Structures are given as C-alpha cells and as structure tokens.
Coordinates of C-alpha atoms (C1' of nucleotides) in Angstrom, one line a residue:
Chain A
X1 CA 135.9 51.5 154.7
X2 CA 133.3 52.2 157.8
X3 CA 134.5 54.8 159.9
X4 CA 132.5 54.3 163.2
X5 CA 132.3 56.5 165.2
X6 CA 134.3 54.3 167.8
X7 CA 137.3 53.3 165.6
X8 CA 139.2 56.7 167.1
X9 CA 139.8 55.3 170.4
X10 CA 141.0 51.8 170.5
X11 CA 144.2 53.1 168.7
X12 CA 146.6 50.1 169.3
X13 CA 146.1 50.4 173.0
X14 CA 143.6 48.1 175.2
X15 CA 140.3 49.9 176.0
X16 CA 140.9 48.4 179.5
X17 CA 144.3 50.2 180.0
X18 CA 143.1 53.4 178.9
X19 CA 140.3 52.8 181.6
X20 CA 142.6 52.2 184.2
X21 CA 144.6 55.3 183.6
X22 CA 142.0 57.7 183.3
X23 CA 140.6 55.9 186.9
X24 CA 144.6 56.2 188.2
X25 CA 144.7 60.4 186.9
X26 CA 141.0 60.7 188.2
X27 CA 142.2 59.8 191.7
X28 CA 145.3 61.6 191.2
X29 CA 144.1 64.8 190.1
X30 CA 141.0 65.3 192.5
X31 CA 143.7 64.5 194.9
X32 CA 141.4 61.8 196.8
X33 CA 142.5 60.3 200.1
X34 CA 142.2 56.4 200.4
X35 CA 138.6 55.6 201.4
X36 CA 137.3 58.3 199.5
X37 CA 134.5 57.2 197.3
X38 CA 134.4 57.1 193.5
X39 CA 132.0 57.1 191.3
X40 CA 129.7 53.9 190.8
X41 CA 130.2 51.7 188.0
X42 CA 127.4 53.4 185.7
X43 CA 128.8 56.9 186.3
X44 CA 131.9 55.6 185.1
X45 CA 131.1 54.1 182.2
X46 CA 128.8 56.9 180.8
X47 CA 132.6 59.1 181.6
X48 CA 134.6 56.9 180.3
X49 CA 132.8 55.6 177.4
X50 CA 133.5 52.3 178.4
X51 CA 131.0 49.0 178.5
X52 CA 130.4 48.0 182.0
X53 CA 132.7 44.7 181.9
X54 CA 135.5 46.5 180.2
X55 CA 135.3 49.0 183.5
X56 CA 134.8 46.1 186.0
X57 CA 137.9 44.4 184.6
X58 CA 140.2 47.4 184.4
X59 CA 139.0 48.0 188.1
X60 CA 139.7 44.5 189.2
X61 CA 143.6 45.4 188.1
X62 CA 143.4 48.5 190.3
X63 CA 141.9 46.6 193.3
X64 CA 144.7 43.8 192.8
X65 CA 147.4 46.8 193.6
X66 CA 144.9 48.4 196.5
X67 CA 144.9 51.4 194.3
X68 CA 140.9 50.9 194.6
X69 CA 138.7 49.1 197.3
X70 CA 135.2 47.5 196.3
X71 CA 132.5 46.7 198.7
X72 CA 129.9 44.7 197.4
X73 CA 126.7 46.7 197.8
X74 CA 128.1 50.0 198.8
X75 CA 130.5 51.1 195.9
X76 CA 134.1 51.5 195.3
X77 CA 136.9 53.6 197.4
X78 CA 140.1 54.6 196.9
X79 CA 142.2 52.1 198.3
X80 CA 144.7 51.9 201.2
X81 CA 148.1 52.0 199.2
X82 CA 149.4 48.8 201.0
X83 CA 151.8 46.5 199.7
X84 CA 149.5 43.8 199.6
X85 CA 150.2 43.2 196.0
X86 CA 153.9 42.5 196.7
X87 CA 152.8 40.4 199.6
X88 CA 150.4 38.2 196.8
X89 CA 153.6 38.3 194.5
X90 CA 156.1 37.2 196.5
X91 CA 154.0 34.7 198.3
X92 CA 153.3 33.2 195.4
X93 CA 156.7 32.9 194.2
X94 CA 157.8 30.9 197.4
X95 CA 154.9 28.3 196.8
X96 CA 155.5 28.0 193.1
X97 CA 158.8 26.6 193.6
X98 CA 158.7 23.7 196.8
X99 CA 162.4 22.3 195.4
X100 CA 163.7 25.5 195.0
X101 CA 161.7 26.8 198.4
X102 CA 164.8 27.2 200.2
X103 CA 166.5 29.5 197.4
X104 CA 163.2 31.9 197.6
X105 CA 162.7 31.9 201.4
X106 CA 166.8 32.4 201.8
X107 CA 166.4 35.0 199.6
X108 CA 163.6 36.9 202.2
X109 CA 165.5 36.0 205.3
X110 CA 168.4 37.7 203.9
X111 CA 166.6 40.7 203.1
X112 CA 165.0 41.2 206.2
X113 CA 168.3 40.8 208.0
X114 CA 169.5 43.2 205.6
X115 CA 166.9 46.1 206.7
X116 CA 167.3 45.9 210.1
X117 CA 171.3 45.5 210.5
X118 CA 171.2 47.7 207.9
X119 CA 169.0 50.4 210.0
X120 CA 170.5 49.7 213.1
X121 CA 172.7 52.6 214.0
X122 CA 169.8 55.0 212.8
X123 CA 167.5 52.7 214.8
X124 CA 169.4 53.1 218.0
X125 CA 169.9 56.7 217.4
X126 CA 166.2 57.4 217.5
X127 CA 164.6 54.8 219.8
X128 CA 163.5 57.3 222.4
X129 CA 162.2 55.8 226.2
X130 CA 158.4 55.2 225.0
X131 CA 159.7 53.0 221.7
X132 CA 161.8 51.0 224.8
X133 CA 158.7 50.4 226.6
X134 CA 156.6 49.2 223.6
X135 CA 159.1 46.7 222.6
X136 CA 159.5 45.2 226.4
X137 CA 156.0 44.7 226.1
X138 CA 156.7 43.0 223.1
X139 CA 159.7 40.8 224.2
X140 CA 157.5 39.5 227.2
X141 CA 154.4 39.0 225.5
X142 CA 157.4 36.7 223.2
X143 CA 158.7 35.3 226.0
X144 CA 155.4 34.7 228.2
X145 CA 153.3 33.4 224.8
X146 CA 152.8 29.6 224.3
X147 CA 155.6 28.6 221.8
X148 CA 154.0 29.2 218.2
X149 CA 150.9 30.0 219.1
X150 CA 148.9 33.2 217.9
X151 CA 149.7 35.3 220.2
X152 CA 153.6 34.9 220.0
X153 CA 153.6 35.2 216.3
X154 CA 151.1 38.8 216.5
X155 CA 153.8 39.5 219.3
X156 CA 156.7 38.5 216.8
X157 CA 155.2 41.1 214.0
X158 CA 154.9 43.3 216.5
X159 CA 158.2 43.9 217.9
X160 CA 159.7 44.0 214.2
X161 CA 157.3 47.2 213.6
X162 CA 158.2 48.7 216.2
X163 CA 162.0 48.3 215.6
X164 CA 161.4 50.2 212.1
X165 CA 159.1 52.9 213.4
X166 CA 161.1 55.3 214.7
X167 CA 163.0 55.7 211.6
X168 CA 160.2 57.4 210.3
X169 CA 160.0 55.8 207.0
X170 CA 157.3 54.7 205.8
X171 CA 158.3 52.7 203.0
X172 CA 160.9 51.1 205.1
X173 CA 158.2 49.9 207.7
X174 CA 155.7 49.0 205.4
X175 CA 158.4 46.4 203.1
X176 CA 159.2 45.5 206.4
X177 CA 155.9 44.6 207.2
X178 CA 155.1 42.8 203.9
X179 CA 158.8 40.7 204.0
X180 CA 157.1 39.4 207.6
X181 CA 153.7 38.6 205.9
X182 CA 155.2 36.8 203.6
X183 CA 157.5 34.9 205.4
X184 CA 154.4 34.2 208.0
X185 CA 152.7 32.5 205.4
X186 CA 154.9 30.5 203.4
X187 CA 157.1 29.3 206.7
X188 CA 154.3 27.3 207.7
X189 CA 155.3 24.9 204.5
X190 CA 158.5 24.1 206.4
X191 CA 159.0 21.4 209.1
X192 CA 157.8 22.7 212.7
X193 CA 161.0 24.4 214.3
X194 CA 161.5 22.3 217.3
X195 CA 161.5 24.2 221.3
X196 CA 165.1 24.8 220.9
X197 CA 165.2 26.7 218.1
X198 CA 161.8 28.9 219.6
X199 CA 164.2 29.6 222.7
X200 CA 166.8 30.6 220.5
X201 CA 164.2 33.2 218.8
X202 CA 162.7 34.7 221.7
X203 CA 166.5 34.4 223.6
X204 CA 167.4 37.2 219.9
X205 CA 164.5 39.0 220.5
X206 CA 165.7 39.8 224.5
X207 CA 169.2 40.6 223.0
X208 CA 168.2 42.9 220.6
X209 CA 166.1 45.1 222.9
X210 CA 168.7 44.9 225.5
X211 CA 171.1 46.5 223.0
X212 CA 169.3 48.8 221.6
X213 CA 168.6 49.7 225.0
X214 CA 172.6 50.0 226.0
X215 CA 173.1 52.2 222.3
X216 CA 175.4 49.0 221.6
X217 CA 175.1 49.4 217.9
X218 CA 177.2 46.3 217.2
X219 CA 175.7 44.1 219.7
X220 CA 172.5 44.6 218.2
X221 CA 173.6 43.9 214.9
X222 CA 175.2 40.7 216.3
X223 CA 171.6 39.6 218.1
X224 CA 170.0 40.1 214.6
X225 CA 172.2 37.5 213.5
X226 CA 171.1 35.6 215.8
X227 CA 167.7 35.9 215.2
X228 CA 167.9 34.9 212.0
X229 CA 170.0 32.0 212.1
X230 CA 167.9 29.7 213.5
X231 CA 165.5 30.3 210.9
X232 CA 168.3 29.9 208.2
X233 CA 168.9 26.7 209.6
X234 CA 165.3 25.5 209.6
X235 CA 165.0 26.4 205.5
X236 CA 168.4 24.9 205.2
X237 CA 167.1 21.7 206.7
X238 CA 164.1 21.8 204.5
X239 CA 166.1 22.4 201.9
X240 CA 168.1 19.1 202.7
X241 CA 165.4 16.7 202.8
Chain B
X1 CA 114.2 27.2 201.7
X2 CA 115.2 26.4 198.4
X3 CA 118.4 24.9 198.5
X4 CA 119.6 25.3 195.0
X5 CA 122.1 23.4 193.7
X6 CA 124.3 26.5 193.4
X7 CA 124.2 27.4 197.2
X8 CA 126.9 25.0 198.4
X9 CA 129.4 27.1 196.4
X10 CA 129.4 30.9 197.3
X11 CA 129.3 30.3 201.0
X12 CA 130.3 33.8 202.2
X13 CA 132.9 33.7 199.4
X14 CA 133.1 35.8 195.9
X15 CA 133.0 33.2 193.1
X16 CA 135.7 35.7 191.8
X17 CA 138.2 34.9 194.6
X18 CA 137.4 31.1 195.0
X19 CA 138.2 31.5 190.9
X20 CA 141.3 33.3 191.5
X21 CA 142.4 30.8 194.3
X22 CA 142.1 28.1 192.3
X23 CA 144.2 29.2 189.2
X24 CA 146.6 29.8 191.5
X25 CA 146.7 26.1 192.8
X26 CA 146.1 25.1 189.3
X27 CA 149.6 26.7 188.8
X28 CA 151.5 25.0 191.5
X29 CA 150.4 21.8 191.4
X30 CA 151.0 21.4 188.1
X31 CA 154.8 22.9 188.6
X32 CA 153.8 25.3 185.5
X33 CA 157.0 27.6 185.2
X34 CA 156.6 31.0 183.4
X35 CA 155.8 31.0 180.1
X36 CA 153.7 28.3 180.4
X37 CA 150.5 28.0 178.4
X38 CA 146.8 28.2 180.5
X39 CA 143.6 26.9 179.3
X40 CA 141.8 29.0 177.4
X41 CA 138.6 30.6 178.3
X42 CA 136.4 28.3 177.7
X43 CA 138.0 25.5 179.0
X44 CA 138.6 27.7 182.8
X45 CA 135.3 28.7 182.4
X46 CA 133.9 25.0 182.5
X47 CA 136.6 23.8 184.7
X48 CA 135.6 26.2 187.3
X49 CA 132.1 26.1 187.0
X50 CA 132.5 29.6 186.0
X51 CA 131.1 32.6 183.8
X52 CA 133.7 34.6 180.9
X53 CA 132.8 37.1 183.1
X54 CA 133.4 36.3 186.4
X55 CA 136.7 34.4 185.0
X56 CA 138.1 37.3 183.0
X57 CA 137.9 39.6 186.0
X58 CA 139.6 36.8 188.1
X59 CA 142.2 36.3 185.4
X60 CA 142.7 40.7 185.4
X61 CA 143.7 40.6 188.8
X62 CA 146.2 38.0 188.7
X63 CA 147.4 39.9 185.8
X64 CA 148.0 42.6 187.4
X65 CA 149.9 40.5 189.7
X66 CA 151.8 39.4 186.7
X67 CA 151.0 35.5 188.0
X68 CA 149.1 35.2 184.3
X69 CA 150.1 36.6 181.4
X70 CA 147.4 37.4 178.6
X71 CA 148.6 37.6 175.1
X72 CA 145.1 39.1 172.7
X73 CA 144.5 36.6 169.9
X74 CA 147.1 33.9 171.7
X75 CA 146.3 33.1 174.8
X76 CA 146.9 33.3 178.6
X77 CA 149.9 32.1 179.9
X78 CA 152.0 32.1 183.3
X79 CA 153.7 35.4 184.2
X80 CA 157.1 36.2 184.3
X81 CA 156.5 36.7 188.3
X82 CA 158.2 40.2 188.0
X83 CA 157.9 43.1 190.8
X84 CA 155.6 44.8 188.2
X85 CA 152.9 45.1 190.9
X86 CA 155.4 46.8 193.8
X87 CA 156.5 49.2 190.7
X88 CA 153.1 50.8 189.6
X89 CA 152.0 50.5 193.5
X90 CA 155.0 52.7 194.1
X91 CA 154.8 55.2 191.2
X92 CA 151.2 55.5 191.7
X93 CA 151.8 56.7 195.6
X94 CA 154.6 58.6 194.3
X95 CA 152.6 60.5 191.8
X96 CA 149.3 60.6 194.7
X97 CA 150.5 63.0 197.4
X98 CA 152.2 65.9 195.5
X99 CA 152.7 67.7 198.2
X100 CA 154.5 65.2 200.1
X101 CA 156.2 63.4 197.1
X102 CA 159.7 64.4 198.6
X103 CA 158.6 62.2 201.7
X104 CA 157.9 59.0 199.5
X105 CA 160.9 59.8 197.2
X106 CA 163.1 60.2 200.0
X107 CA 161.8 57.0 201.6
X108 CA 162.8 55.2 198.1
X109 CA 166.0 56.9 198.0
X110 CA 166.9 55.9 201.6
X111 CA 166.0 52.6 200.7
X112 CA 168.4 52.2 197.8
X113 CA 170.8 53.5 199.7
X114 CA 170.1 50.7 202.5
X115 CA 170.9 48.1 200.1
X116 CA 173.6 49.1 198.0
X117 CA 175.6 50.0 201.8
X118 CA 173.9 47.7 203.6
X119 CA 175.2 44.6 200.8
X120 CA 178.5 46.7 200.3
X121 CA 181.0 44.0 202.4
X122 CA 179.3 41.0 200.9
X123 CA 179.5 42.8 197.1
X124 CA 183.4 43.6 197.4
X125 CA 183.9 40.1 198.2
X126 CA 181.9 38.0 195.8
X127 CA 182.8 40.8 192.6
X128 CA 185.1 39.1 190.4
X129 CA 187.2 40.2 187.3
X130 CA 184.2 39.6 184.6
X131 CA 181.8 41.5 186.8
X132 CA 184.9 44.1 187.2
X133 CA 184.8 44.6 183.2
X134 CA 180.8 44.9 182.7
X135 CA 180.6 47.8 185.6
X136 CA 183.7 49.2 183.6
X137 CA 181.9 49.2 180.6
X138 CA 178.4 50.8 182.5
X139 CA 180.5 53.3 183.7
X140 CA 182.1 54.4 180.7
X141 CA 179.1 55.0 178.9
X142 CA 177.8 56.6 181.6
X143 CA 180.6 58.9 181.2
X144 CA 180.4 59.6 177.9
X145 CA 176.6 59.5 176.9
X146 CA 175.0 62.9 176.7
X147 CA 174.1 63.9 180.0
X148 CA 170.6 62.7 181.4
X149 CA 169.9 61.1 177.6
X150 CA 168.6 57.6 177.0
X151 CA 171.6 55.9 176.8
X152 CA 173.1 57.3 180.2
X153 CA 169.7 56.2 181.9
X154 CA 169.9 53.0 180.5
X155 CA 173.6 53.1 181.8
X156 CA 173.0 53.8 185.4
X157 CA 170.2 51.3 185.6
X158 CA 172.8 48.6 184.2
X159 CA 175.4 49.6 187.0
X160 CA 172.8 49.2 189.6
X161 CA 171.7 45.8 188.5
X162 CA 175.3 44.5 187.8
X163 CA 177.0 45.8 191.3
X164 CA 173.9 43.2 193.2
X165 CA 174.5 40.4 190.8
X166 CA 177.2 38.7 192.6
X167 CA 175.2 38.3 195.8
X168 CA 172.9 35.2 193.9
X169 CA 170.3 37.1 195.5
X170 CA 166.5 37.5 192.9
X171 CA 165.0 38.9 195.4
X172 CA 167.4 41.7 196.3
X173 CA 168.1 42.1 192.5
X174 CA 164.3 42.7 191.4
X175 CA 163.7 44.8 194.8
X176 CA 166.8 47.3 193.0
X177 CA 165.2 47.1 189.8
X178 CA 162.1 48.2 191.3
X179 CA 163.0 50.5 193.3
X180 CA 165.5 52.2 190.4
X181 CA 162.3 52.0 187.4
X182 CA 159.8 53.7 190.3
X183 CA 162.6 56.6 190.9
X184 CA 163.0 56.6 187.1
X185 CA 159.3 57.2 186.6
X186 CA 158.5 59.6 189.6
X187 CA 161.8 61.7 189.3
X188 CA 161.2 63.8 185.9
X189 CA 158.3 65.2 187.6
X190 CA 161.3 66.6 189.5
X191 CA 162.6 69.6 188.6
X192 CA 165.5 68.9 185.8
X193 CA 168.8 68.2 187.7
X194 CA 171.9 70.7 186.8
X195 CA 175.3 69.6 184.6
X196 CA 177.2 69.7 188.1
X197 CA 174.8 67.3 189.8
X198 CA 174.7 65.1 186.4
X199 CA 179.0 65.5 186.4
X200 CA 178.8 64.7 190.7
X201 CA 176.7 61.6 190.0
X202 CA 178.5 60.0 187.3
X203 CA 181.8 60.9 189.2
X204 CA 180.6 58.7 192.5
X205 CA 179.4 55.6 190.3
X206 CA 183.5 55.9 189.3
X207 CA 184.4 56.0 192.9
X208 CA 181.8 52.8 193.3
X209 CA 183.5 51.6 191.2
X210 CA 187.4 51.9 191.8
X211 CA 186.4 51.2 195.8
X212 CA 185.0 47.8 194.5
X213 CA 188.1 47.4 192.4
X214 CA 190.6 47.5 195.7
X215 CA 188.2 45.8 197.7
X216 CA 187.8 49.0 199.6
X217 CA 184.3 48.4 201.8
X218 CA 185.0 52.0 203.4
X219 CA 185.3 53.9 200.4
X220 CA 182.5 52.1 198.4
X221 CA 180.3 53.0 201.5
X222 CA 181.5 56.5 200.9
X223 CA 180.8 56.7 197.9
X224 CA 177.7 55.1 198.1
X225 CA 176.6 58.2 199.9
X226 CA 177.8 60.7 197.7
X227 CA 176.0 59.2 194.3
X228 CA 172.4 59.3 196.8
X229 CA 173.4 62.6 197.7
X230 CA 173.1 65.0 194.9
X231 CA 169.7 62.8 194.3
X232 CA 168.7 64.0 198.2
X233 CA 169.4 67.5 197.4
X234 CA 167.7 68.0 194.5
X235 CA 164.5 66.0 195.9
X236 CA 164.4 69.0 198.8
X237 CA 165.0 71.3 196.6
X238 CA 161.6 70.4 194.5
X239 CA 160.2 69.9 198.4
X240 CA 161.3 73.6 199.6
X241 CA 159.7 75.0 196.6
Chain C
dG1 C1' 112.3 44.3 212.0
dG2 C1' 110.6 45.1 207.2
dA3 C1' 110.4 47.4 202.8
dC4 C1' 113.0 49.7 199.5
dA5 C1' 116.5 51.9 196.6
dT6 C1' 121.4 51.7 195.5
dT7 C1' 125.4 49.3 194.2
dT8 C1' 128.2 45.6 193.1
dG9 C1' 128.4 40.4 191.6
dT10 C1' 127.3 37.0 188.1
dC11 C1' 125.5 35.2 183.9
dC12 C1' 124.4 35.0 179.0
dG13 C1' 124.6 36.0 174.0
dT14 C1' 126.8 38.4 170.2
dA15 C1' 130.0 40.9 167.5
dT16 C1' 134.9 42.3 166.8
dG17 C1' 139.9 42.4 166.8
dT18 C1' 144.2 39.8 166.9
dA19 C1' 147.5 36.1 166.4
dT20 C1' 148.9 31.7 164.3
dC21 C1' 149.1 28.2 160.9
Chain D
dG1 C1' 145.3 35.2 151.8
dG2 C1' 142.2 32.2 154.1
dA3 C1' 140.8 29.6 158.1
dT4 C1' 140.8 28.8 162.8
dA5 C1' 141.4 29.7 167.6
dC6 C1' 141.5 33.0 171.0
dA7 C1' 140.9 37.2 173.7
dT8 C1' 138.4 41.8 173.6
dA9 C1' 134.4 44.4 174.0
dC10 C1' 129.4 45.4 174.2
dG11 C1' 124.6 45.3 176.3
dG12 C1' 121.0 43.4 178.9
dA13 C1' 119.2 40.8 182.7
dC14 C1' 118.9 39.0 187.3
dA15 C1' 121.1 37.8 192.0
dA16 C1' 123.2 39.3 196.3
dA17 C1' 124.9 42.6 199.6
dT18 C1' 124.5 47.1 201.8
dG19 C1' 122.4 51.2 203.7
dT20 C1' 118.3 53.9 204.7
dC21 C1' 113.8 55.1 206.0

DNA sequence: GGACATTTGTCCGTATGTATC
DNA sequence: GGATACATACGGACAAATGTC
C-alpha cells in the first residue's frame, strides 16, 4: 500500500508517450517553425519529469517522423515535416517482400501514374511560360545525360517536381516526391532496363512537355502512359523470372 | 594513436543507425512477415555488439516506423507495416500551422479527391455485385445513424475503403485510409459542420453509389465532387474566420 | 590552431511493471 | 497464485561532436 509520489502519472499510459506528446503540444503551442531549437535534453527532463533515456527514446520516435531533428553536439530542432518516414516505410515494404516485389513496386507505379494523369488538366491549366522553360531544361538535360547515370536520374526527379509545382499543393508535390524516392531506391533491385527501354523513357518525357506545351490535355495523359509502361514491363519481367 | 578495438566500428556512423540498419536486414533476410517474433533485448544487444541503450532507442525509431512492434512484458515483434507514420506526420502538420491549416486540409482534401476521380473508370469496372451489397449496407447506415455520431463516422470510413478495394491495389487502399484517419483527426478542430452539409454529404455517397451501380463513370465523377464539396466549403469557412 | 564549455551519444547497473505459463 | 521472461524506467558516468573564445 506505498503511495509514491510517482504512482499518479504512469496511469496505464507509457511514460514515453506522454513524453512525446507533451514535446508534439510544446512545438505546437509555441508555434515553432522547423529548425527552431528546443530545449536540450536536461531542460527537458527537469520539465517533463522524465529520466533522461525515457526522453531520448520518446525523441528518437519524433526524429523517425522528422517532427524533431538532432545534431550531435549542438542540440535538437524542430524538424523539416518531410515525408521521410513514409519514404523509410514504404521502402521497406518493397524490400521485405523480393517474390512479391512486383505486386509492391506495381502498386507505386500505379500510383504515381495516378497523380499525374490525374492532375493533368489542372497541370496544363497552370503551367505558365517560366514552368515551360524549366522542364525543357529538364527534358535535355534527360535527353543529353549518359543513360542511367546520376545526372539523368537528378534530371528525372527533376522534371516530375516541376510537373506538380504549379498546382500549388504542397502535399501533392511532396507524395510526389517521396513515390519517386522510393521507387529510386528499390528499382535498383530489378534487372538493368536495357537502351531501348531508356529511349522509350526519355522519348515520354519529350511527349509530355510537348503536350503540355500544346494544352493537349489528352495527349499528355497518353505520354504518361507511356512513360510508365516501360517501367511496368521491366517489374513485370522481374516478376517473371 | 590508440587504436582501440572499438574504432573500426563507428567510422563516421551512429552506432544507433548501423543498429537500426541492421535489424532491418535482420528482417529481410530472414523473410520475417508481420507478427513475427524478434530477439529479445538481450539477445540484439549481444548480437549487435550493442548497449540496452543504444538498442532501445534504435528499436523506438523503427517503432515509430511501425517496422517493430513492442509488446511491454511480451516482446518485440515485426510490425504490421501500416501508414501509421504518414498519419501522425500529417496530423501533426495539420495541427502545426493554425493559421494556414485550411492550406494543408485543402491539400488532403484535393488529394482524396485525386484518387477516388482519378481511379473512378477502373472502380466502375472491377465493382461487382458483393462489393455492390457491402457499399449498400455502408450507405444505409450512413443514412440512418445519428448525424456526425460514431457509427456514421465509422460508416463513411467503411465506404471509402470498400469503393478502392476492387482495384487489388494496398498501396492505394492504405494511402485512403490515411488520408481519411488524418482528415478524421484534424477536422473536429473545424468548426462543427451544419445538418444540411451532414444531409448534402450523405446524399452524394448515395449518388456514388447509384453511379457505380449503372456503371456511370460521368456521374460517379460528379458526384465525387459534390461529397468533397461541402467538405471545401466548410474548410474556407474556418479559413475566412 | 588550441582550450574550453555545451550538448548529444553510448554504456552500465539496478529496480519496477507487465505478460505468459 | 507463483514463477519466469521480458520490456520499462531511473541515475550516473564517460566519450564524441560542435561551437565559441
């Protein structure tokens, strides 16, 4: 029958979670902008009552979602909100299962087709003469880069941001984003796409900007087709073997 | 120059990452599904050459993740892989920028509205009688549960999950479950929604409905638009304000 | 560049709460 | 209920990175 003085808190709940909320309302109320600073890891605990590896681990969960960004040596920020966490997820997911790749990485490609046919008459109807000029830069730098080298693929995630970007949401552009991380890092697991299929890419790319260019709102949706099919057929292939 | 025995290990690298890494490996090559039991502590911690400390914060972070699944007094085990992450990323940016929280929930509104439209030709066709009855069922309690109770919540969530089953796509189904549970969690900070906007919503996800039933892409599309829109009006309305 | 304070990273030992058999 | 296995939580100590003077 001791009563500590402690055995109010831990009320059915994890002390860890409680941390985590109070740090998740701390940044919420003071209304702090990512890369603010919070307080260090002492100054928390004394607040929060909390030992020093409870707060480190409810902090490692917040830096997992980029809600909170820790430098060793300098102290912890507020993080950048990214969808890095979805990126890790996902990622993850595609490796877990190498039978089943295809199912995971079909699943992606379908999405992605699905955001930008499904954007594409509100993407045409804002792509102003500056956006145009951006993505021919893009589309060159495709065409002119060494096939699969570094600079096509940077060129690659390029061109797809700046389809979304005019749009103006940021949610959209930043899934977008994320879908292309994700697909960057697990397509690597497949077999090398072979010149032909590279031509075909680049060849989508060139189509799309040219209809976007003409307002042809079905042409473009046709060239994302294409775009994607070669890369169906590659995880299809994979999927055979 | 004392080359420690330690020093070949943390080149330039946080023992918690290289920890987290290898989990993560440990995972796949094993072919662990979820559910899954892990070693326990003490055997990770030896296996990884590893302190309770440095492995628990390794193990929060994939938590968070939902890769690991941590069960006090059990166990850890592998996660159900959900989109747990994206979800409290979400709400948490939802809930950050008060000010602008019409701009992130409009960006998560358009978004939902880019799948359900965007999928609406492949939905119609792959919807079959069964699927036909379950959505008729969703609707009707939507219809008849007291407006904006638990039940009708639960209701509307089922709809939206059961009209993207057909498409065989997980990734497209757990992006609308997301996407509905962070609109679910940011939304009551909303102002409440009036009986006509309750009465207009539950009428469109009838019209969803009866378009799927005659295979009307058009109308679903239409309709589509006019469940989102009450949603639109009411998230401007808080915005204005 | 060097000395120093600050802050996070890692480790250890111990006690407690929880689930399972 | 008891016993066992396991995760949770605490506090102290030292190492490593960073920034500043």
């Amino acid at each position: 029958m001791r009563t500590e003085i402690k055995s109010v808190r831990p009320e059915r709940t994890l002390l860890r979670q409680t941390v985590t909320d109070r740090i998740k309302t701390y940044i919420i109320d003071n209304r702090l902008a990512p890369g603010a600073p919070l307080p260090t890891e002492a100054e928390l605990c004394e607040a929060l009552n909390a030992s020093r590896s409870s707060l480190r681990e409810a902090i490692k969960t917040l830096a997992a979602l980029d809600i909170v960004e820790v430098r060793h040596g300098s102290g912890t920020f507020v993080g950048r909100l990214s969808l890095s966490a979805l990126v890790e997820s996902l990622t993850f997911r595609g490796l877990l299962s190498p039978d089943d790749d295809c199912r995971a990485l079909l699943d992606l490609v379908e999405v992605r087709q699905l955001f930008e046919q499904g954007m594409a008459t509100r993407i045409i109807e804002r792509l102003d003469e500056e956006h145009l000029v951006e993505l021919e830069l893009a589309v060159v730098q495709l065409e002119r880069s060494p096939s699969g080298g570094a600079a096509q693929v940077q060129a690659d995630r390029t061109f797809h941001r700046l389809l979304m970007q005019p749009l103006g949401n940021q949610l959209v552009s930043q899934l977008t984003g994320a879908f292309w991380d994700v697909h960057a890092i697990v397509a690597p697991y497949l077999g090398m796409s072979s010149p032909e299929e590279d031509a075909e890419a680049v060849a989508a790319h060139r189509a799309m900007l040219e209809a976007a260019r003409g307002r042809d709102v079905d042409a473009f949706t046709a060239a994302v087709a294409q775009h994607y099919a070669p890369v169906r057929r590659r995880i299809a292939a994979t999927a055979g073997a």
